[in-house]
Every structure is written in structure tokens, then in C-alpha cells.
Short mmCIF file of C-alpha atoms in Angstrom, two decimals:
data_model
loop_
_atom_site.label_atom_id
_atom_site.label_comp_id
_atom_site.label_asym_id
_atom_site.label_seq_id
_atom_site.Cartn_x
_atom_site.Cartn_y
_atom_site.Cartn_z
CA MET A 785 2.21 21.63 -12.48
CA ASN A 786 1.35 18.29 -10.93
CA GLN A 787 0.26 18.42 -7.29
CA SER A 788 -0.82 15.56 -5.10
CA LEU A 789 -2.54 15.52 -1.76
CA PRO A 790 -0.61 14.37 1.29
CA LEU A 791 -1.67 10.90 2.37
CA GLU A 792 -3.26 12.19 5.58
CA ASN A 793 -5.63 14.33 3.46
CA ASP A 794 -6.45 11.61 0.96
CA PRO A 795 -9.79 9.97 1.87
CA LEU A 796 -8.92 6.94 -0.28
CA ALA A 797 -5.56 6.28 1.40
CA LYS A 798 -5.43 3.18 3.61
CA LYS A 799 -5.02 3.92 7.31
CA ILE A 800 -2.68 1.17 8.49
CA THR A 801 -1.66 0.78 12.12
CA LEU A 802 1.41 -1.36 12.80
CA VAL A 803 1.17 -3.55 15.91
CA SER A 804 3.37 -6.17 17.53
CA SER A 805 0.72 -7.83 19.69
CA GLU A 806 -1.36 -10.83 18.65
CA THR A 807 -4.55 -9.30 20.12
CA ILE A 808 -5.53 -5.64 19.98
CA ALA A 809 -8.57 -3.65 21.09
CA CYS A 810 -10.21 -1.27 18.60
CA TYR A 811 -12.74 1.37 19.62
CA GLY A 812 -12.66 3.57 16.52
CA PHE A 813 -10.75 6.74 15.89
CA ASP A 814 -12.09 8.50 18.98
CA PRO A 815 -12.63 6.83 22.38
CA ILE A 816 -15.68 9.00 23.13
CA PHE A 817 -17.45 8.98 19.76
CA GLY A 818 -16.05 5.73 18.38
CA HIS A 819 -17.67 2.30 18.17
CA PRO A 820 -18.00 -0.44 20.83
CA LYS A 821 -14.60 -1.81 21.85
CA ILE A 822 -13.83 -5.08 20.10
CA TYR A 823 -10.80 -7.35 20.25
CA LEU A 824 -9.12 -8.53 17.06
CA ASN A 825 -6.69 -11.44 16.73
CA ILE A 826 -3.93 -10.78 14.22
CA PRO A 827 -1.62 -13.57 13.00
CA LEU A 828 2.03 -12.56 12.38
CA ASP A 829 2.65 -10.73 9.07
CA THR A 830 -1.09 -10.50 8.42
CA GLU A 831 -3.44 -7.55 8.26
CA VAL A 832 -6.93 -7.42 9.78
CA LYS A 833 -9.62 -4.82 9.12
CA CYS A 834 -11.96 -3.66 11.88
CA PRO A 835 -15.56 -4.42 10.83
CA TYR A 836 -16.82 -1.17 12.42
CA CYS A 837 -14.37 1.58 11.39
CA SER A 838 -12.35 -0.19 8.65
CA ARG A 839 -9.04 0.64 10.35
CA ILE A 840 -6.39 -1.81 9.16
CA TYR A 841 -3.98 -3.38 11.64
CA LEU A 842 -0.80 -5.05 10.41
CA ARG A 843 1.09 -7.29 12.83
CA THR A 844 4.82 -7.28 12.39
CA ASP A 845 7.89 -7.89 14.54
CA LEU A 846 9.43 -4.65 13.25
CA VAL A 847 7.42 -2.47 15.65
#
């Protein structure tokens, strides 16, 4: 029997957050224990990775 882990339990799965804004603020996965708040500029249809937490933001008009 072939079983696979759900994506939310897979540590190697990419965590992608879809956004519609050109500039977003990232403070990590938790506002209390995260990293310093930084602002990231995201061109349309491009993804940007936060240098602190590696969260990936993808800007699209579909959001």
C-alpha cells in the first residue's frame, strides 16, 4: 500500500503564500516568536523568498 504525507506535514513541501499587493510585510510564521518585520517588493507573476524564514510569496492577480 502506497501512502503519502499530506502537504502540510511534509517538511520539504514549499510554503507558498499568494498575494495581490506589490509590497508585503513578513515577520515569520508567528508574530511573537518570528523574525524582525521586513518589507518585500514582489513584481507581478513573480515569487520572492523571505531571507529570514524562507516563506515564498507569489504575486498574482488571481487573489
